[in-house]
Coordinates of C-alpha atoms and ligand atoms in Angstrom, one line a residue:
X1 CA 0.0 -6.4 -9.6
X2 CA 0.1 -10.1 -9.0
X3 CA -0.4 -10.8 -12.7
X4 CA 2.5 -8.5 -13.8
X5 CA 4.8 -10.1 -11.3
X6 CA 4.0 -13.7 -12.6
X7 CA 4.5 -12.5 -16.2
X8 CA 7.9 -11.1 -15.2
X9 CA 8.8 -14.3 -13.6
X10 CA 7.9 -16.2 -16.7
X11 CA 10.0 -13.8 -18.9
X12 CA 13.0 -14.2 -16.6
X13 CA 12.6 -18.0 -16.7
X14 CA 12.4 -17.9 -20.5
X15 CA 15.5 -15.6 -20.7
X16 CA 17.4 -18.0 -18.4
X17 CA 16.4 -21.0 -20.6
X18 CA 17.5 -19.2 -23.7
X19 CA 20.9 -18.4 -22.1
X20 CA 21.3 -21.9 -20.9
X21 CA 20.5 -23.2 -24.4
X22 CA 23.0 -20.8 -26.0
X23 CA 25.6 -21.8 -23.5
X24 CA 25.0 -25.5 -24.3
X25 CA 25.4 -24.9 -28.0
X26 CA 28.6 -23.0 -27.5
X27 CA 29.9 -25.7 -25.1
X28 CA 29.0 -28.5 -27.5
X29 CA 30.8 -26.7 -30.3
X30 CA 33.8 -26.2 -28.1
X31 CA 33.9 -29.8 -27.0
X32 CA 32.7 -31.6 -30.1
X33 CA 33.2 -29.2 -33.0
X34 CA 36.0 -31.4 -34.3
X35 CA 33.7 -34.4 -34.3
X36 CA 31.1 -32.6 -36.4
X37 CA 33.7 -31.2 -38.7
X38 CA 35.5 -34.6 -39.0
X39 CA 32.4 -36.7 -39.5
X40 CA 32.9 -39.1 -42.4
X41 CA 29.8 -37.7 -44.0
X42 CA 31.6 -34.4 -44.5
X43 CA 32.1 -34.6 -48.3
X44 CA 34.9 -31.9 -48.2
X45 CA 37.1 -34.3 -46.3
X46 CA 36.0 -37.8 -47.1
X47 CA 35.2 -39.9 -50.1
X48 CA 33.3 -43.0 -49.0
X49 CA 35.0 -43.6 -45.7
X50 CA 38.5 -42.6 -46.9
X51 CA 40.0 -39.3 -45.6
X52 CA 41.0 -37.4 -48.7
X53 CA 42.3 -34.3 -47.1
X54 CA 45.1 -33.4 -44.7
X55 CA 48.8 -34.1 -44.3
X56 CA 51.1 -37.1 -44.4
X57 CA 51.9 -39.9 -42.0
X58 CA 55.6 -40.5 -41.7
X59 CA 57.7 -43.2 -40.0
X60 CA 60.8 -42.4 -37.9
X61 CA 63.0 -42.3 -41.0
X62 CA 60.7 -39.9 -43.0
X63 CA 59.1 -42.6 -45.1
X64 CA 55.8 -41.3 -46.2
X65 CA 53.3 -44.1 -45.3
X66 CA 50.3 -42.3 -46.6
X67 CA 49.5 -38.9 -48.1
X68 CA 46.8 -37.2 -50.2
X69 CA 47.8 -36.4 -53.8
X70 CA 45.3 -34.7 -56.2
X71 CA 42.4 -35.4 -53.9
X72 CA 43.3 -39.1 -53.6
X73 CA 44.7 -41.0 -50.7
X74 CA 48.0 -42.7 -51.6
X75 CA 50.1 -45.2 -49.7
X76 CA 53.7 -46.3 -49.6
X77 CA 55.2 -47.9 -52.7
X78 CA 56.1 -51.3 -51.2
X79 CA 53.3 -53.8 -50.7
X80 CA 55.1 -55.3 -47.7
X81 CA 55.3 -52.0 -45.9
X82 CA 51.6 -51.3 -46.8
X83 CA 50.7 -54.7 -45.2
X84 CA 53.0 -54.2 -42.2
X85 CA 51.6 -50.7 -41.4
X86 CA 47.9 -51.4 -42.2
X87 CA 46.7 -51.7 -38.6
X88 CA 48.6 -48.6 -37.6
X89 CA 47.1 -46.5 -40.3
X90 CA 43.7 -48.3 -40.2
X91 CA 41.0 -48.6 -42.8
X92 CA 37.9 -46.6 -42.0
X93 CA 34.9 -48.8 -41.7
X94 CA 37.0 -51.9 -41.3
X95 CA 40.0 -51.5 -39.0
X96 CA 39.3 -49.3 -36.0
X97 CA 41.9 -47.5 -34.1
X98 CA 44.2 -46.4 -37.0
X99 CA 45.9 -43.0 -36.9
X100 CA 43.9 -41.9 -39.9
X101 CA 40.8 -42.1 -37.7
X102 CA 42.3 -41.2 -34.3
X103 CA 44.3 -38.2 -35.6
X104 CA 41.9 -37.1 -38.4
X105 CA 41.3 -33.7 -36.9
X106 CA 45.1 -33.0 -36.5
X107 CA 45.9 -34.4 -40.0
X108 CA 43.3 -32.1 -41.6
X109 CA 44.4 -29.3 -39.3
X110 CA 41.0 -28.7 -37.7
X111 CA 40.9 -25.4 -35.8
X112 CA 38.1 -24.3 -33.5
X113 CA 38.1 -20.8 -34.9
X114 CA 38.9 -21.4 -38.6
X115 CA 37.2 -24.8 -38.8
X116 CA 38.7 -27.1 -41.5
X117 CA 38.8 -24.9 -44.5
X118 CA 42.0 -22.8 -44.0
X119 CA 43.8 -25.9 -43.0
X120 CA 42.6 -27.8 -46.0
X121 CA 44.1 -25.1 -48.2
X122 CA 47.4 -25.4 -46.4
X123 CA 47.4 -29.2 -46.9
X124 CA 46.9 -30.0 -43.2
X125 CA 49.5 -31.3 -40.7
X126 CA 51.9 -34.3 -40.8
X127 CA 51.8 -37.0 -38.2
X128 CA 55.2 -38.5 -37.2
X129 CA 55.4 -42.0 -35.9
X130 CA 58.2 -43.6 -33.9
X131 CA 57.8 -46.8 -35.9
X132 CA 60.4 -48.0 -38.3
X133 CA 58.5 -49.1 -41.3
X134 CA 61.4 -51.3 -42.6
X135 CA 61.5 -53.1 -39.2
X136 CA 57.8 -53.6 -39.3
X137 CA 58.2 -55.1 -42.8
X138 CA 61.0 -57.4 -41.5
X139 CA 58.6 -58.6 -38.7
X140 CA 55.8 -59.0 -41.2
X141 CA 57.9 -61.2 -43.5
X142 CA 59.3 -63.2 -40.6
X143 CA 55.7 -64.1 -39.7
X144 CA 55.7 -65.8 -43.1
X145 CA 51.9 -66.0 -43.5
X146 CA 51.2 -67.1 -39.9
X147 CA 48.8 -65.2 -37.7
X148 CA 49.9 -63.2 -34.6
X149 CA 51.6 -60.0 -33.5
X150 CA 55.1 -58.5 -33.0
X151 CA 56.1 -55.5 -31.0
X152 CA 59.4 -53.9 -30.0
X153 CA 60.0 -50.8 -27.9
X154 CA 62.8 -48.8 -26.2
X155 CA 62.3 -49.5 -22.5
X156 CA 64.2 -46.3 -21.5
X157 CA 62.1 -43.9 -23.6
X158 CA 58.8 -45.8 -24.3
X159 CA 59.1 -45.4 -28.1
X160 CA 57.6 -48.3 -30.0
X161 CA 59.7 -49.0 -33.1
X162 CA 57.8 -52.0 -34.4
X163 CA 54.2 -53.0 -34.1
X164 CA 52.5 -55.4 -36.5
X165 CA 49.5 -57.7 -36.6
X166 CA 48.8 -60.5 -38.9
X167 CA 47.0 -61.5 -41.1
X168 CA 47.1 -58.3 -43.0
X169 CA 46.2 -57.2 -46.5
X170 CA 47.1 -54.6 -49.0
X171 CA 44.7 -51.7 -48.7
X172 CA 45.6 -50.7 -52.3
X173 CA 44.6 -54.1 -53.7
X174 CA 42.1 -55.4 -51.2
X175 CA 41.6 -59.2 -51.7
X176 CA 38.1 -60.0 -53.0
X177 CA 37.8 -63.0 -50.8
X178 CA 38.8 -61.2 -47.6
X179 CA 35.5 -62.0 -45.8
X180 CA 35.3 -65.7 -46.8
X181 CA 38.9 -66.9 -47.0
X182 CA 40.0 -68.2 -43.5
X183 CA 43.5 -67.0 -44.1
X184 CA 42.2 -63.5 -43.5
X185 CA 40.4 -64.4 -40.2
X186 CA 41.2 -61.6 -37.8
X187 CA 42.7 -59.3 -40.4
X188 CA 40.6 -56.3 -39.2
X189 CA 42.0 -56.5 -35.7
X190 CA 45.2 -54.9 -34.4
X191 CA 46.1 -58.0 -32.3
X192 CA 49.2 -56.4 -30.7
X193 CA 46.9 -53.9 -29.0
X194 CA 43.6 -55.8 -28.8
X195 CA 44.6 -59.5 -28.8
X196 CA 44.1 -61.8 -25.8
X197 CA 45.9 -65.1 -25.8
X198 CA 46.7 -68.0 -23.7
X199 CA 50.2 -67.3 -22.4
X200 CA 51.7 -70.7 -21.6
X201 CA 55.1 -70.6 -20.0
X202 CA 55.8 -66.9 -20.4
X203 CA 53.4 -66.7 -17.4
X204 CA 56.0 -68.5 -15.4
X205 CA 57.6 -65.0 -14.9
X206 CA 54.5 -64.1 -12.9
X207 CA 54.6 -67.3 -10.8
X208 CA 58.3 -66.7 -10.3
X209 CA 57.9 -63.1 -9.2
X210 CA 55.2 -64.2 -6.7
X211 CA 57.4 -66.9 -5.3
X212 CA 60.4 -64.6 -5.0
X213 CA 58.2 -62.2 -2.9
X214 CA 56.5 -64.7 -0.8
X215 CA 58.7 -67.8 -0.2
X216 CA 61.8 -66.5 1.6
X217 CA 64.1 -69.5 0.8
X218 CA 62.9 -70.1 -2.8
X219 CA 66.2 -69.4 -4.4
X220 CA 68.1 -71.9 -2.1
X221 CA 65.6 -74.7 -2.4
X222 CA 66.1 -78.0 -4.4
X223 CA 63.1 -79.3 -6.2
X224 CA 62.5 -82.7 -7.8
X225 CA 60.7 -83.2 -11.1
X226 CA 59.6 -86.8 -12.0
X227 CA 57.7 -85.7 -15.1
X228 CA 54.5 -84.5 -13.5
X229 CA 53.0 -82.8 -10.5
X230 CA 50.2 -84.7 -8.7
X231 CA 47.9 -82.1 -7.2
X232 CA 45.7 -84.6 -5.4
X233 CA 42.7 -83.7 -7.6
X234 CA 44.5 -84.0 -10.9
X235 CA 47.9 -84.2 -12.5
X236 CA 49.9 -81.5 -14.3
X237 CA 52.2 -83.0 -16.8
X238 CA 55.7 -81.8 -17.4
X239 CA 57.4 -81.5 -20.8
X240 CA 60.3 -83.7 -19.5
X241 CA 61.6 -85.6 -16.5
X242 CA 63.9 -82.9 -15.1
X243 CA 65.1 -84.6 -11.9
X244 CA 66.7 -82.4 -9.3
X245 CA 66.5 -78.6 -10.0
X246 CA 67.0 -75.2 -8.3
X247 CA 64.1 -72.8 -8.9
X248 CA 66.2 -70.9 -11.4
X249 CA 66.9 -74.1 -13.3
X250 CA 63.2 -75.0 -13.2
X251 CA 62.5 -71.6 -14.8
X252 CA 65.3 -72.1 -17.4
X253 CA 63.9 -75.5 -18.4
X254 CA 60.3 -74.3 -18.0
X255 CA 59.6 -77.2 -15.7
X256 CA 55.8 -77.5 -15.3
X257 CA 56.0 -79.8 -12.3
X258 CA 58.0 -77.4 -10.1
X259 CA 55.9 -74.3 -11.2
X260 CA 52.6 -76.1 -10.6
X261 CA 53.8 -77.2 -7.1
X262 CA 55.0 -73.6 -6.3
X263 CA 51.7 -72.1 -7.5
X264 CA 49.9 -74.3 -5.0
X265 CA 52.2 -73.4 -2.2
X266 CA 51.6 -69.7 -3.0
X267 CA 47.8 -70.1 -3.3
X268 CA 45.3 -68.5 -5.7
X269 CA 45.0 -65.1 -4.0
X270 CA 48.7 -64.3 -3.9
X271 CA 49.2 -65.4 -7.5
X272 CA 46.2 -63.4 -8.7
X273 CA 47.5 -60.3 -6.8
X274 CA 51.0 -60.6 -8.4
X275 CA 49.4 -61.0 -11.9
X276 CA 47.4 -57.8 -11.3
X277 CA 50.3 -55.8 -10.1
X278 CA 52.5 -56.9 -13.0
X279 CA 50.0 -55.4 -15.4
X280 CA 48.6 -58.7 -16.8
X281 CA 45.0 -57.5 -16.2
X282 CA 45.6 -53.8 -16.8
X283 CA 44.8 -51.8 -19.9
X284 CA 47.7 -49.5 -20.9
X285 CA 47.2 -46.3 -22.9
X286 CA 49.3 -46.3 -26.1
X287 CA 48.6 -42.8 -27.4
X288 CA 44.9 -42.9 -28.2
X289 CA 44.6 -46.7 -28.0
X290 CA 44.1 -48.8 -24.9
X291 CA 45.4 -52.4 -24.8
X292 CA 43.2 -55.3 -24.0
X293 CA 43.2 -56.6 -20.5
X294 CA 44.4 -60.1 -19.9
X295 CA 42.8 -62.3 -17.3
X296 CA 44.1 -64.2 -14.2
X297 CA 40.9 -65.1 -12.4
X298 CA 41.8 -67.9 -10.0
X299 CA 38.9 -67.5 -7.6
X300 CA 37.4 -71.0 -8.3
X301 CA 40.4 -73.1 -8.9
X302 CA 40.9 -76.7 -7.8
X303 CA 44.5 -77.6 -6.9
X304 CA 45.2 -79.0 -10.3
X305 CA 43.6 -75.9 -11.9
X306 CA 45.9 -73.7 -9.9
X307 CA 48.8 -75.7 -11.0
X308 CA 47.8 -75.2 -14.6
X309 CA 47.3 -71.5 -14.0
X310 CA 50.8 -71.2 -12.5
X311 CA 52.2 -72.4 -15.8
X312 CA 50.0 -70.1 -17.9
X313 CA 47.2 -72.4 -18.9
X314 CA 43.8 -72.8 -17.2
X315 CA 41.9 -69.6 -18.0
X316 CA 44.9 -67.2 -18.0
X317 CA 45.1 -64.8 -21.0
X318 CA 47.5 -62.0 -21.7
X319 CA 47.9 -59.2 -24.3
X320 CA 51.0 -59.0 -26.5
X321 CA 51.7 -55.3 -25.8
X322 CA 51.3 -55.7 -22.1
X323 CA 53.9 -58.6 -22.2
X324 CA 56.3 -56.3 -24.1
X325 CA 55.9 -53.7 -21.4
X326 CA 56.4 -56.3 -18.7
X327 CA 59.7 -57.4 -20.4
X328 CA 60.7 -53.7 -20.5
X329 CA 59.9 -53.3 -16.8
X330 CA 61.9 -56.4 -15.8
X331 CA 64.9 -54.9 -17.8
X332 CA 64.4 -51.5 -16.3
X333 CA 64.3 -52.1 -12.5
X334 CA 60.6 -52.8 -12.4
X335 CA 59.3 -49.7 -14.1
X336 CA 58.2 -49.2 -17.7
X337 CA 58.0 -45.9 -19.4
X338 CA 54.5 -45.3 -20.8
X339 CA 54.7 -46.5 -24.5
X340 CA 53.9 -44.5 -27.6
X341 CA 54.1 -44.9 -31.3
X342 CA 53.0 -41.4 -32.3
X343 CA 55.7 -38.8 -31.9
X344 CA 53.7 -35.7 -32.6
X345 CA 51.8 -33.5 -35.1
X346 CA 53.9 -31.2 -37.3
X347 CA 53.1 -28.3 -39.6
X348 CA 54.2 -28.6 -43.2
X349 CA 57.1 -26.3 -42.2
X350 CA 58.3 -28.9 -39.7
X351 CA 57.2 -27.2 -36.5
X352 CA 55.8 -29.6 -33.8
X353 CA 52.4 -28.3 -32.9
X354 CA 51.4 -31.2 -30.7
X355 CA 53.7 -33.5 -28.6
X356 CA 52.3 -37.0 -28.4
X357 CA 55.3 -38.6 -26.7
X358 CA 54.2 -39.8 -23.3
X359 CA 56.1 -39.1 -20.2
X360 CA 55.8 -40.9 -16.9
X361 CA 56.1 -44.5 -16.1
X362 CA 54.4 -47.4 -14.4
X363 CA 55.9 -49.6 -11.8
X364 CA 55.0 -53.3 -12.3
X365 CA 57.6 -54.9 -10.0
X366 CA 59.8 -53.9 -7.1
X367 CA 63.5 -53.5 -7.9
X368 CA 64.6 -56.8 -6.2
X369 CA 62.0 -59.0 -7.9
X370 CA 62.8 -57.3 -11.3
X371 CA 66.5 -58.1 -10.8
X372 CA 65.8 -61.8 -10.0
X373 CA 63.6 -62.1 -13.1
X374 CA 66.2 -60.4 -15.2
X375 CA 68.8 -62.9 -14.0
X376 CA 66.4 -65.8 -14.6
X377 CA 65.6 -64.7 -18.2
X378 CA 69.3 -64.0 -18.9
X379 CA 70.3 -67.5 -17.7
X380 CA 67.5 -69.0 -19.8
X381 CA 69.3 -67.6 -22.8
X382 CA 72.9 -68.3 -21.8
X383 CA 72.4 -71.8 -20.2
X384 CA 69.5 -73.1 -22.2
X385 CA 68.5 -71.5 -25.5
X386 CA 72.0 -70.4 -26.4
X387 CA 72.9 -67.0 -27.9
X388 CA 72.4 -68.2 -31.5
X389 CA 69.3 -66.1 -32.1
X390 CA 70.6 -62.9 -30.6
X391 CA 74.4 -62.7 -31.1
X392 CA 76.1 -60.0 -29.1
X393 CA 72.8 -58.6 -27.8
X394 CA 73.1 -59.8 -24.2
X395 CA 69.5 -60.9 -24.6
X396 CA 67.3 -62.2 -21.8
X397 CA 64.1 -64.1 -22.8
X398 CA 61.4 -66.6 -22.0
X399 CA 59.4 -68.7 -24.4
X400 CA 55.9 -70.1 -24.1
X401 CA 54.3 -73.0 -25.9
X402 CA 50.6 -72.4 -25.0
X403 CA 48.2 -75.3 -25.4
X404 CA 45.0 -74.1 -27.0
X405 CA 43.1 -77.4 -27.0
X406 CA 41.7 -79.8 -29.6
X407 CA 43.8 -80.7 -32.6
X408 CA 45.3 -77.2 -32.9
X409 CA 49.0 -76.6 -32.6
X410 CA 50.0 -74.6 -29.5
X411 CA 50.5 -70.8 -29.6
X412 CA 54.2 -69.9 -29.8
X413 CA 55.5 -67.1 -27.6
X414 CA 58.7 -65.3 -26.9
X415 CA 59.3 -62.1 -24.9
X416 CA 62.5 -60.6 -23.7
X417 CA 64.9 -57.7 -23.7
X418 CA 68.6 -56.8 -24.3
X419 CA 70.7 -56.0 -21.3
X420 CA 73.0 -53.7 -23.3
X421 CA 72.9 -50.0 -22.3
X422 CA 73.3 -49.0 -25.9
X423 CA 70.5 -51.3 -27.1
X424 CA 67.6 -50.9 -24.5
X425 CA 64.9 -52.7 -26.4
X426 CA 62.3 -55.2 -25.3
X427 CA 60.0 -57.3 -27.5
X428 CA 57.1 -59.7 -27.5
X429 CA 56.1 -62.1 -30.3
X430 CA 53.1 -64.4 -30.6
X431 CA 52.7 -66.8 -33.5
X432 CA 49.2 -68.3 -33.3
X433 CA 49.4 -72.1 -33.6
X434 CA 53.1 -71.7 -34.3
X435 CA 54.2 -74.7 -32.2
X436 CA 57.2 -74.6 -30.0
X437 CA 57.9 -71.1 -28.5
X438 CA 61.6 -71.4 -29.2
X439 CA 61.3 -72.4 -32.9
X440 CA 58.2 -70.4 -33.8
X441 CA 58.2 -67.1 -32.0
X442 CA 62.0 -67.4 -31.3
X443 CA 62.9 -67.2 -35.0
X444 CA 60.7 -64.2 -35.6
X445 CA 62.1 -62.4 -32.6
X446 CA 65.6 -63.2 -33.8
X447 CA 65.1 -61.8 -37.3
X448 CA 63.5 -58.6 -36.0
X449 CA 66.0 -58.0 -33.2
X450 CA 69.0 -58.7 -35.4
X451 CA 67.8 -56.2 -38.0
X452 CA 67.3 -53.6 -35.2
X453 CA 70.7 -54.4 -33.7
X454 CA 72.4 -54.1 -37.1
X455 CA 70.9 -50.7 -37.7
X456 CA 71.6 -49.2 -34.3
Ligands
ZN1 ZN1 59.9 -80.8 -15.1

């Protein structure tokens, strides 16, 4: 009797194990079936690493950026547009994060029940982007061979209309010296999403926000700049001898002496908190990509270090996309809509089968602080830069000229936004070793925003 009962127990246990195993297989198939089907070793879908099945990728004006014709992947006819959209499309095995990789299952039309084969016969699905390929090409040309990144988005809707990273290359005629020629250093990285750079003076928006929230009389105070700030344990040099200034004027003229002094009055903790709250150290989801976090670790600063940190030097780093979102939030009462550059997945017949537009928003600033920064960035254009770069756009902006050490030219930054209701766009531009923020990044921003404005 005892023996029979133990045997039964063993049988039950085996049956239970079998069921668990079957369940696991089913679950794995449900959860990861697309990964198995979409594996680059699947010869029905890939040649080498190149996806040779599935639908097209279109820009916002129906330009076909890539498609499959007669079993071959083909790209847009203009070499400039191919270079300008390279990082968005990706190149399997070289540039990670491209839509051809991230949306491969949707492009091919993978379906849990039918697998990939029915879809393949139908030609797969199309992916529509919110990017304007011509605007990306304008940005690419404005960079004129220099390295960096450019992004522009609608701060009311979250649509990214321009996103480029340089250096780039033509995927159709890949340069043979790409891995040895220094001019291609960094070509495999989408720097707009994954770059981390010294911010320089664009970081003064963070110090300014912190001061507005923590020093009650900051806007009424008079400061004096004699060309440097002596922190006691070191000196922070200014770019000029500015004399007497209000805080707003110090922001307009990007006065290092005043901002280093204010950073010390605020202290490391408050400045760090404000930087965190403003998204400097956050990673933002942009469809299926996540932006690189910047850094504002002020835990071990001397007074001079803190002064340098307050003007965007020391160990501060920022990501170009995060800065674009910050510009948008300043324009938009402290809140940015969550950004996206993929609109959705469409059948060949034009029916949207997957909506990739994000909804929701993230608050980076309170309304009062946002409105002060908006005013500061607007007066920087009207009273200091002039409207030459952005005629009729009611632009607000801040530049940065970020020292990167050694013999190298500083990084050149500009970020900003238009105040016009009918032109709610914000941008950020970084030109690596581009020299002055105003002349380097400023000219790139000007060309891109003027083109966007003209076509509105
Ligand atoms: Zn100064």
